[in-house]
Amino acid sequence: MVVLSQPALEPFSVIRTCKPIGLFSEIPVIDLTDPHAKTLIIRACEEFGFFKLVNHGVPMELVTKLEALANSFFNLPQPEKDKAGPPDPYGYGNKKIGPNGDVGWVEYLLLHTNPQILSQKTSIFQENGQIFRSAVEDYMLAVKRMAFEVLELMADGLEIESRNVFSRLLRDDKSDSCFRLNHYPPCPELQALSGGNLIGFGEHTDPQIISVLRSNNTTGLQICLKEGTWVSVPPDQTSFFINVGDILQVMTNGRFRSVKHRVLADPLKSRISMIFFGGPPLSEKIAPLPSLMEEREGSLYKEFTWFEYKRSAYASRLADHRLGLFEKTAGQ
């Protein structure tokens, strides 16, 4: 048994609440085959910036194969995993999240969706490298196809004439998208020592256009509602969860809400999550779509490139209000 003292907790944040946060039963559930899906997606993005997607069309054998390979990687001895790091930002990371002092009870593998960059970062798998690369590529192909459909349904629901106005940014060969595998190990000793819930990944919004999350059946994901209340999302290993990102909030001129979320570590069970972050090309100019601005409303945001926003976001702390620097002030 490992005996831990209070200093072992010092780098990590702990959430203490007067009463446990129960599972939230009002998460919007969207059936991708529903004829009314576009309307339901708009409502969910406006109210929550988040929804669960069922009948999504992604074959579950792709999901289970990749999860098994991810588990094999995270079960390797620490020195072996460290060979895939340190992150630059791609590669293997452990507890340290980004360069600005954020930490969490998590280890991860961050990969670019460009196959050449993916290949360099999977050399750790040696003879299994090709198996892992193929599993990631097959999974990403199916998830991207689903993400394109979701984004096009959003455009339809918003009555935008060009239904590929969002999806074209992810379809572009220069799309700056990435894929992340997160592993939150169980932490019974630290939980007992802290008297609360250990933060696996601190509160933040995702800077990209859209995030597509799938996790195993372990709880931990929480989202923040409009009024500031944190609620726990019931896990569902057969479904996907869609997050509105900062860029989509800007392009809809604030109509869609970039959802603040966090992950708490479970004391007894491992949590594995896999997330596709769909981003535009680095040179893409980002601004509210003219058709989505109400008459006399005007743009709420300055125009910027994805490169400029990404650079600013990655220079900040997780919990910072990243869009604040790009919001227009009175008179602008």
mmCIF file of C-alpha atoms in Angstrom:
data_model
loop_
_atom_site.group_PDB
_atom_site.id
_atom_site.type_symbol
_atom_site.label_atom_id
_atom_site.label_comp_id
_atom_site.label_asym_id
_atom_site.label_seq_id
_atom_site.Cartn_x
_atom_site.Cartn_y
_atom_site.Cartn_z
ATOM 1 C CA MET A 1 0.000 0.000 0.000
ATOM 2 C CA VAL A 2 1.237 3.487 -0.860
ATOM 3 C CA VAL A 3 1.047 5.935 2.036
ATOM 4 C CA LEU A 4 0.423 9.484 0.834
ATOM 5 C CA SER A 5 0.910 12.668 2.801
ATOM 6 C CA GLN A 6 -0.652 16.076 2.330
ATOM 7 C CA PRO A 7 2.208 17.397 0.125
ATOM 8 C CA ALA A 8 1.313 14.721 -2.438
ATOM 9 C CA LEU A 9 -1.969 16.554 -2.965
ATOM 10 C CA GLU A 10 -0.510 20.032 -3.348
ATOM 11 C CA PRO A 11 -0.378 20.247 -7.173
ATOM 12 C CA PHE A 12 -3.942 19.011 -7.577
ATOM 13 C CA SER A 13 -7.245 20.809 -7.234
ATOM 14 C CA VAL A 14 -10.041 19.327 -5.161
ATOM 15 C CA ILE A 15 -13.782 19.937 -5.441
ATOM 16 C CA ARG A 16 -15.688 19.886 -2.150
ATOM 17 C CA THR A 17 -19.467 20.280 -2.188
ATOM 18 C CA CYS A 18 -22.022 20.348 0.619
ATOM 19 C CA LYS A 19 -23.931 17.583 -1.125
ATOM 20 C CA PRO A 20 -22.961 15.222 -3.951
ATOM 21 C CA ILE A 21 -23.750 16.407 -7.474
ATOM 22 C CA GLY A 22 -26.233 13.889 -8.865
ATOM 23 C CA LEU A 23 -26.441 12.731 -12.461
ATOM 24 C CA PHE A 24 -28.269 15.281 -14.622
ATOM 25 C CA SER A 25 -31.254 13.763 -16.400
ATOM 26 C CA GLU A 26 -31.990 16.662 -18.759
ATOM 27 C CA ILE A 27 -29.047 16.359 -21.164
ATOM 28 C CA PRO A 28 -30.530 16.752 -24.676
ATOM 29 C CA VAL A 29 -30.482 13.490 -26.626
ATOM 30 C CA ILE A 30 -30.429 13.837 -30.419
ATOM 31 C CA ASP A 31 -31.161 10.924 -32.750
ATOM 32 C CA LEU A 32 -29.168 11.602 -35.915
ATOM 33 C CA THR A 33 -31.830 9.778 -37.956
ATOM 34 C CA ASP A 34 -34.685 11.909 -36.555
ATOM 35 C CA PRO A 35 -36.263 14.158 -39.245
ATOM 36 C CA HIS A 36 -36.432 16.912 -36.584
ATOM 37 C CA ALA A 37 -32.752 16.546 -35.600
ATOM 38 C CA LYS A 38 -31.733 19.939 -37.014
ATOM 39 C CA THR A 39 -34.291 21.777 -34.867
ATOM 40 C CA LEU A 40 -33.366 19.819 -31.731
ATOM 41 C CA ILE A 41 -29.654 20.425 -32.310
ATOM 42 C CA ILE A 42 -30.180 24.198 -32.527
ATOM 43 C CA ARG A 43 -32.170 24.188 -29.295
ATOM 44 C CA ALA A 44 -29.488 22.135 -27.500
ATOM 45 C CA CYS A 45 -26.645 24.361 -28.741
ATOM 46 C CA GLU A 46 -28.437 27.512 -27.614
ATOM 47 C CA GLU A 47 -29.424 26.216 -24.189
ATOM 48 C CA PHE A 48 -26.526 23.936 -23.225
ATOM 49 C CA GLY A 49 -23.836 24.040 -25.920
ATOM 50 C CA PHE A 50 -23.836 20.283 -25.447
ATOM 51 C CA PHE A 51 -25.861 17.209 -26.380
ATOM 52 C CA LYS A 52 -25.759 13.430 -26.601
ATOM 53 C CA LEU A 53 -25.889 11.842 -30.042
ATOM 54 C CA VAL A 54 -27.480 8.434 -30.646
ATOM 55 C CA ASN A 55 -27.950 6.433 -33.842
ATOM 56 C CA HIS A 56 -24.776 8.172 -34.941
ATOM 57 C CA GLY A 57 -23.623 5.652 -37.509
ATOM 58 C CA VAL A 58 -20.144 5.064 -36.064
ATOM 59 C CA PRO A 59 -19.545 1.264 -35.915
ATOM 60 C CA MET A 60 -18.995 0.224 -32.303
ATOM 61 C CA GLU A 61 -16.280 -2.258 -33.298
ATOM 62 C CA LEU A 62 -14.080 0.725 -34.266
ATOM 63 C CA VAL A 63 -14.686 2.247 -30.839
ATOM 64 C CA THR A 64 -14.002 -0.915 -28.826
ATOM 65 C CA LYS A 65 -10.857 -1.731 -30.822
ATOM 66 C CA LEU A 66 -9.366 1.716 -30.238
ATOM 67 C CA GLU A 67 -10.319 1.711 -26.558
ATOM 68 C CA ALA A 68 -8.587 -1.669 -26.084
ATOM 69 C CA LEU A 69 -5.422 -0.340 -27.730
ATOM 70 C CA ALA A 70 -5.574 2.839 -25.613
ATOM 71 C CA ASN A 71 -5.884 0.735 -22.463
ATOM 72 C CA SER A 72 -2.865 -1.316 -23.554
ATOM 73 C CA PHE A 73 -0.837 1.853 -23.990
ATOM 74 C CA PHE A 74 -1.827 3.402 -20.656
ATOM 75 C CA ASN A 75 -1.062 0.087 -18.888
ATOM 76 C CA LEU A 76 2.551 0.153 -20.114
ATOM 77 C CA PRO A 77 5.313 0.831 -17.557
ATOM 78 C CA GLN A 78 5.798 4.564 -17.032
ATOM 79 C CA PRO A 79 9.278 4.681 -18.680
ATOM 80 C CA GLU A 80 7.795 3.130 -21.831
ATOM 81 C CA LYS A 81 4.959 5.669 -21.995
ATOM 82 C CA ASP A 82 7.392 8.517 -21.392
ATOM 83 C CA LYS A 83 9.128 7.636 -24.680
ATOM 84 C CA ALA A 84 6.072 9.100 -26.462
ATOM 85 C CA GLY A 85 6.576 12.431 -24.685
ATOM 86 C CA PRO A 86 7.022 15.082 -23.599
ATOM 87 C CA PRO A 87 4.152 16.703 -25.519
ATOM 88 C CA ASP A 88 5.132 19.412 -28.002
ATOM 89 C CA PRO A 89 2.042 19.790 -27.741
ATOM 90 C CA TYR A 90 1.531 16.421 -29.474
ATOM 91 C CA GLY A 91 2.587 13.215 -27.761
ATOM 92 C CA TYR A 92 2.243 11.731 -24.286
ATOM 93 C CA GLY A 93 1.649 13.872 -21.221
ATOM 94 C CA ASN A 94 1.138 13.011 -17.567
ATOM 95 C CA LYS A 95 -0.611 15.273 -15.026
ATOM 96 C CA LYS A 96 0.750 18.491 -16.553
ATOM 97 C CA ILE A 97 -1.866 20.098 -18.845
ATOM 98 C CA GLY A 98 -0.314 22.687 -21.134
ATOM 99 C CA PRO A 99 2.659 24.966 -20.374
ATOM 100 C CA ASN A 100 0.995 27.418 -17.967
ATOM 101 C CA GLY A 101 0.772 25.586 -14.652
ATOM 102 C CA ASP A 102 -2.462 23.573 -15.013
ATOM 103 C CA VAL A 103 -2.342 20.045 -13.619
ATOM 104 C CA GLY A 104 -4.852 17.235 -13.283
ATOM 105 C CA TRP A 105 -5.154 13.575 -12.347
ATOM 106 C CA VAL A 106 -4.855 12.529 -15.988
ATOM 107 C CA GLU A 107 -2.459 11.076 -18.506
ATOM 108 C CA TYR A 108 -3.054 11.539 -22.189
ATOM 109 C CA LEU A 109 -1.940 11.038 -25.754
ATOM 110 C CA LEU A 110 -2.543 14.021 -28.045
ATOM 111 C CA LEU A 111 -2.293 13.379 -31.777
ATOM 112 C CA HIS A 112 -2.660 15.565 -34.844
ATOM 113 C CA THR A 113 -5.151 14.219 -37.362
ATOM 114 C CA ASN A 114 -2.529 14.593 -40.110
ATOM 115 C CA PRO A 115 -1.389 10.955 -40.723
ATOM 116 C CA GLN A 116 2.301 11.932 -41.067
ATOM 117 C CA ILE A 117 2.390 13.649 -37.661
ATOM 118 C CA LEU A 118 0.348 10.783 -36.204
ATOM 119 C CA SER A 119 2.949 8.307 -37.490
ATOM 120 C CA GLN A 120 5.834 10.102 -35.763
ATOM 121 C CA LYS A 121 4.084 10.097 -32.403
ATOM 122 C CA THR A 122 3.077 6.414 -32.489
ATOM 123 C CA SER A 123 6.581 4.968 -32.924
ATOM 124 C CA ILE A 124 6.361 4.007 -29.234
ATOM 125 C CA PHE A 125 4.065 1.149 -30.245
ATOM 126 C CA GLN A 126 6.877 -0.572 -32.180
ATOM 127 C CA GLU A 127 5.451 -3.659 -33.928
ATOM 128 C CA ASN A 128 1.920 -2.617 -32.909
ATOM 129 C CA GLY A 129 2.401 0.900 -34.304
ATOM 130 C CA GLN A 130 0.685 0.171 -37.602
ATOM 131 C CA ILE A 131 -2.235 -1.491 -35.797
ATOM 132 C CA PHE A 132 -2.666 1.557 -33.578
ATOM 133 C CA ARG A 133 -2.344 4.018 -36.462
ATOM 134 C CA SER A 134 -4.913 2.090 -38.506
ATOM 135 C CA ALA A 135 -7.306 1.966 -35.553
ATOM 136 C CA VAL A 136 -7.039 5.743 -35.020
ATOM 137 C CA GLU A 137 -7.443 6.493 -38.729
ATOM 138 C CA ASP A 138 -10.474 4.192 -39.108
ATOM 139 C CA TYR A 139 -12.097 5.689 -36.011
ATOM 140 C CA MET A 140 -11.355 9.252 -37.116
ATOM 141 C CA LEU A 141 -12.768 8.657 -40.596
ATOM 142 C CA ALA A 142 -16.102 7.539 -39.125
ATOM 143 C CA VAL A 143 -16.195 10.269 -36.459
ATOM 144 C CA LYS A 144 -15.359 13.017 -38.962
ATOM 145 C CA ARG A 145 -18.141 11.823 -41.247
ATOM 146 C CA MET A 146 -20.549 12.087 -38.323
ATOM 147 C CA ALA A 147 -19.185 15.527 -37.323
ATOM 148 C CA PHE A 148 -19.683 16.828 -40.884
ATOM 149 C CA GLU A 149 -23.297 15.690 -40.789
ATOM 150 C CA VAL A 150 -23.899 17.333 -37.412
ATOM 151 C CA LEU A 151 -22.385 20.623 -38.596
ATOM 152 C CA GLU A 152 -24.477 20.564 -41.773
ATOM 153 C CA LEU A 153 -27.624 19.937 -39.746
ATOM 154 C CA MET A 154 -26.665 22.959 -37.634
ATOM 155 C CA ALA A 155 -26.431 25.077 -40.793
ATOM 156 C CA ASP A 156 -29.820 23.753 -41.953
ATOM 157 C CA GLY A 157 -31.392 24.515 -38.580
ATOM 158 C CA LEU A 158 -29.971 28.038 -38.656
ATOM 159 C CA GLU A 159 -31.381 28.444 -42.188
ATOM 160 C CA ILE A 160 -27.981 29.291 -43.648
ATOM 161 C CA GLU A 161 -28.037 29.031 -47.433
ATOM 162 C CA SER A 162 -24.643 27.323 -47.650
ATOM 163 C CA ARG A 163 -25.051 24.181 -45.543
ATOM 164 C CA ASN A 164 -21.292 23.468 -45.620
ATOM 165 C CA VAL A 165 -20.400 26.817 -44.023
ATOM 166 C CA PHE A 166 -19.113 25.008 -40.889
ATOM 167 C CA SER A 167 -18.249 21.555 -42.222
ATOM 168 C CA ARG A 168 -16.010 22.874 -45.018
ATOM 169 C CA LEU A 169 -13.585 24.122 -42.365
ATOM 170 C CA LEU A 170 -13.109 20.567 -41.080
ATOM 171 C CA ARG A 171 -13.107 19.001 -44.540
ATOM 172 C CA ASP A 172 -10.290 21.316 -45.645
ATOM 173 C CA ASP A 173 -6.945 19.507 -46.113
ATOM 174 C CA LYS A 174 -5.367 22.188 -43.903
ATOM 175 C CA SER A 175 -7.914 21.762 -41.102
ATOM 176 C CA ASP A 176 -6.105 22.137 -37.771
ATOM 177 C CA SER A 177 -7.861 19.309 -35.958
ATOM 178 C CA CYS A 178 -6.526 16.963 -33.293
ATOM 179 C CA PHE A 179 -7.416 13.790 -31.429
ATOM 180 C CA ARG A 180 -6.919 13.164 -27.732
ATOM 181 C CA LEU A 181 -6.993 10.000 -25.638
ATOM 182 C CA ASN A 182 -7.390 10.747 -21.911
ATOM 183 C CA HIS A 183 -6.907 8.238 -19.109
ATOM 184 C CA TYR A 184 -8.038 9.117 -15.583
ATOM 185 C CA PRO A 185 -6.646 6.418 -13.251
ATOM 186 C CA PRO A 186 -8.515 5.536 -10.052
ATOM 187 C CA CYS A 187 -7.130 7.395 -7.045
ATOM 188 C CA PRO A 188 -8.580 5.961 -3.797
ATOM 189 C CA GLU A 189 -5.706 7.080 -1.534
ATOM 190 C CA LEU A 190 -5.678 10.654 -2.803
ATOM 191 C CA GLN A 191 -9.478 10.925 -2.667
ATOM 192 C CA ALA A 192 -9.497 9.720 0.925
ATOM 193 C CA LEU A 193 -6.728 12.151 1.840
ATOM 194 C CA SER A 194 -8.421 15.105 0.158
ATOM 195 C CA GLY A 195 -11.926 14.574 1.500
ATOM 196 C CA GLY A 196 -13.327 15.645 -1.862
ATOM 197 C CA ASN A 197 -13.284 14.916 -5.577
ATOM 198 C CA LEU A 198 -9.910 15.177 -7.288
ATOM 199 C CA ILE A 199 -9.881 17.224 -10.502
ATOM 200 C CA GLY A 200 -8.911 15.106 -13.486
ATOM 201 C CA PHE A 201 -9.174 17.958 -15.999
ATOM 202 C CA GLY A 202 -9.998 21.471 -14.828
ATOM 203 C CA GLU A 203 -12.888 23.622 -16.006
ATOM 204 C CA HIS A 204 -12.514 25.069 -19.488
ATOM 205 C CA THR A 205 -14.184 25.589 -22.838
ATOM 206 C CA ASP A 206 -12.823 24.016 -26.013
ATOM 207 C CA PRO A 207 -11.314 26.598 -28.371
ATOM 208 C CA GLN A 208 -12.129 24.811 -31.642
ATOM 209 C CA ILE A 209 -15.391 24.635 -33.647
ATOM 210 C CA ILE A 210 -16.745 21.360 -32.296
ATOM 211 C CA SER A 211 -15.612 18.529 -30.013
ATOM 212 C CA VAL A 212 -16.807 14.946 -30.331
ATOM 213 C CA LEU A 213 -16.398 12.945 -27.119
ATOM 214 C CA ARG A 214 -16.782 9.266 -26.419
ATOM 215 C CA SER A 215 -15.915 7.690 -23.055
ATOM 216 C CA ASN A 216 -16.244 4.386 -21.249
ATOM 217 C CA ASN A 217 -18.961 3.848 -18.651
ATOM 218 C CA THR A 218 -17.185 5.683 -15.808
ATOM 219 C CA THR A 219 -18.693 8.930 -14.517
ATOM 220 C CA GLY A 220 -16.698 12.144 -14.108
ATOM 221 C CA LEU A 221 -17.716 14.551 -16.863
ATOM 222 C CA GLN A 222 -19.525 17.661 -15.636
ATOM 223 C CA ILE A 223 -20.885 20.658 -17.526
ATOM 224 C CA CYS A 224 -21.759 24.120 -16.271
ATOM 225 C CA LEU A 225 -25.315 25.305 -16.920
ATOM 226 C CA LYS A 226 -26.173 28.882 -17.894
ATOM 227 C CA GLU A 227 -26.904 29.894 -14.299
ATOM 228 C CA GLY A 228 -23.505 28.588 -13.146
ATOM 229 C CA THR A 229 -24.612 25.246 -11.655
ATOM 230 C CA TRP A 230 -22.351 22.254 -12.269
ATOM 231 C CA VAL A 231 -24.100 19.000 -13.193
ATOM 232 C CA SER A 232 -22.772 15.489 -13.791
ATOM 233 C CA VAL A 233 -23.319 13.912 -17.209
ATOM 234 C CA PRO A 234 -24.501 10.269 -17.090
ATOM 235 C CA PRO A 235 -21.953 8.169 -19.004
ATOM 236 C CA ASP A 236 -23.023 6.212 -22.081
ATOM 237 C CA GLN A 237 -20.310 4.211 -23.810
ATOM 238 C CA THR A 238 -22.415 3.583 -26.924
ATOM 239 C CA SER A 239 -23.147 7.261 -27.646
ATOM 240 C CA PHE A 240 -21.185 10.398 -28.457
ATOM 241 C CA PHE A 241 -21.317 13.792 -26.768
ATOM 242 C CA ILE A 242 -20.994 16.980 -28.816
ATOM 243 C CA ASN A 243 -19.507 20.194 -27.386
ATOM 244 C CA VAL A 244 -19.909 23.610 -28.968
ATOM 245 C CA GLY A 245 -16.461 25.237 -29.116
ATOM 246 C CA ASP A 246 -15.403 28.885 -28.871
ATOM 247 C CA ILE A 247 -15.095 29.324 -32.650
ATOM 248 C CA LEU A 248 -18.664 28.125 -33.222
ATOM 249 C CA GLN A 249 -19.879 30.557 -30.544
ATOM 250 C CA VAL A 250 -18.181 33.398 -32.450
ATOM 251 C CA MET A 251 -19.459 32.290 -35.876
ATOM 252 C CA THR A 252 -23.033 32.232 -34.523
ATOM 253 C CA ASN A 253 -22.441 35.633 -32.854
ATOM 254 C CA GLY A 254 -23.077 34.184 -29.409
ATOM 255 C CA ARG A 255 -26.282 32.362 -30.330
ATOM 256 C CA PHE A 256 -24.590 29.025 -29.635
ATOM 257 C CA ARG A 257 -22.889 28.638 -26.283
ATOM 258 C CA SER A 258 -19.389 27.240 -25.858
ATOM 259 C CA VAL A 259 -19.900 24.898 -22.929
ATOM 260 C CA LYS A 260 -17.699 25.068 -19.841
ATOM 261 C CA HIS A 261 -16.868 21.554 -18.624
ATOM 262 C CA ARG A 262 -14.508 19.596 -16.378
ATOM 263 C CA VAL A 263 -13.728 16.015 -15.365
ATOM 264 C CA LEU A 264 -13.523 14.649 -11.814
ATOM 265 C CA ALA A 265 -11.449 11.531 -11.200
ATOM 266 C CA ASP A 266 -13.242 8.446 -9.899
ATOM 267 C CA PRO A 267 -11.760 6.925 -6.725
ATOM 268 C CA LEU A 268 -12.235 3.326 -7.875
ATOM 269 C CA LYS A 269 -12.670 3.119 -11.653
ATOM 270 C CA SER A 270 -10.556 4.201 -14.602
ATOM 271 C CA ARG A 271 -12.078 6.583 -17.106
ATOM 272 C CA ILE A 272 -10.974 6.473 -20.744
ATOM 273 C CA SER A 273 -12.171 9.172 -23.109
ATOM 274 C CA MET A 274 -11.412 9.865 -26.757
ATOM 275 C CA ILE A 275 -12.076 13.322 -28.185
ATOM 276 C CA PHE A 276 -11.921 14.701 -31.703
ATOM 277 C CA PHE A 277 -11.388 18.463 -31.739
ATOM 278 C CA GLY A 278 -12.470 19.890 -35.099
ATOM 279 C CA GLY A 279 -10.606 23.080 -35.924
ATOM 280 C CA PRO A 280 -10.382 25.323 -39.004
ATOM 281 C CA PRO A 281 -7.212 25.977 -41.048
ATOM 282 C CA LEU A 282 -4.740 28.183 -39.183
ATOM 283 C CA SER A 283 -5.141 31.031 -41.684
ATOM 284 C CA GLU A 284 -8.965 30.996 -41.602
ATOM 285 C CA LYS A 285 -10.497 34.347 -40.658
ATOM 286 C CA ILE A 286 -13.114 33.919 -37.942
ATOM 287 C CA ALA A 287 -16.044 36.309 -37.513
ATOM 288 C CA PRO A 288 -19.810 36.083 -36.975
ATOM 289 C CA LEU A 289 -21.715 35.031 -40.085
ATOM 290 C CA PRO A 290 -23.610 38.074 -41.438
ATOM 291 C CA SER A 291 -26.814 36.050 -41.870
ATOM 292 C CA LEU A 292 -26.860 35.246 -38.134
ATOM 293 C CA MET A 293 -26.603 38.811 -36.885
ATOM 294 C CA GLU A 294 -29.890 40.333 -35.873
ATOM 295 C CA GLU A 295 -30.852 43.593 -37.519
ATOM 296 C CA ARG A 296 -29.004 46.482 -35.789
ATOM 297 C CA GLU A 297 -27.251 43.973 -33.514
ATOM 298 C CA GLY A 298 -23.801 44.068 -35.084
ATOM 299 C CA SER A 299 -20.901 41.755 -34.416
ATOM 300 C CA LEU A 300 -20.124 40.909 -30.804
ATOM 301 C CA TYR A 301 -16.577 39.825 -31.723
ATOM 302 C CA LYS A 302 -13.544 41.223 -33.496
ATOM 303 C CA GLU A 303 -12.341 39.365 -36.574
ATOM 304 C CA PHE A 304 -9.310 37.141 -35.993
ATOM 305 C CA THR A 305 -7.588 34.138 -37.534
ATOM 306 C CA TRP A 306 -7.677 30.697 -35.942
ATOM 307 C CA PHE A 307 -3.884 30.951 -35.565
ATOM 308 C CA GLU A 308 -4.264 34.142 -33.523
ATOM 309 C CA TYR A 309 -6.946 32.668 -31.300
ATOM 310 C CA LYS A 310 -5.143 29.363 -30.829
ATOM 311 C CA ARG A 311 -1.941 31.162 -29.852
ATOM 312 C CA SER A 312 -3.851 33.283 -27.332
ATOM 313 C CA ALA A 313 -5.778 30.291 -25.952
ATOM 314 C CA TYR A 314 -2.686 28.175 -25.439
ATOM 315 C CA ALA A 315 -0.960 31.053 -23.645
ATOM 316 C CA SER A 316 -3.756 31.158 -21.062
ATOM 317 C CA ARG A 317 -4.800 29.034 -18.110
ATOM 318 C CA LEU A 318 -7.566 26.476 -18.564
ATOM 319 C CA ALA A 319 -10.210 28.401 -16.633
ATOM 320 C CA ASP A 320 -9.500 31.778 -18.249
ATOM 321 C CA HIS A 321 -12.242 33.483 -20.270
ATOM 322 C CA ARG A 322 -10.360 33.101 -23.540
ATOM 323 C CA LEU A 323 -12.906 34.838 -25.743
ATOM 324 C CA GLY A 324 -12.780 37.960 -23.590
ATOM 325 C CA LEU A 325 -9.808 39.354 -25.512
ATOM 326 C CA PHE A 326 -11.750 39.073 -28.780
ATOM 327 C CA GLU A 327 -15.086 40.535 -27.665
ATOM 328 C CA LYS A 328 -15.986 43.968 -28.968
ATOM 329 C CA THR A 329 -16.430 46.728 -26.441
ATOM 330 C CA ALA A 330 -18.914 49.576 -26.650
ATOM 331 C CA GLY A 331 -18.104 51.846 -29.585
ATOM 332 C CA GLN A 332 -16.026 49.310 -31.508
#
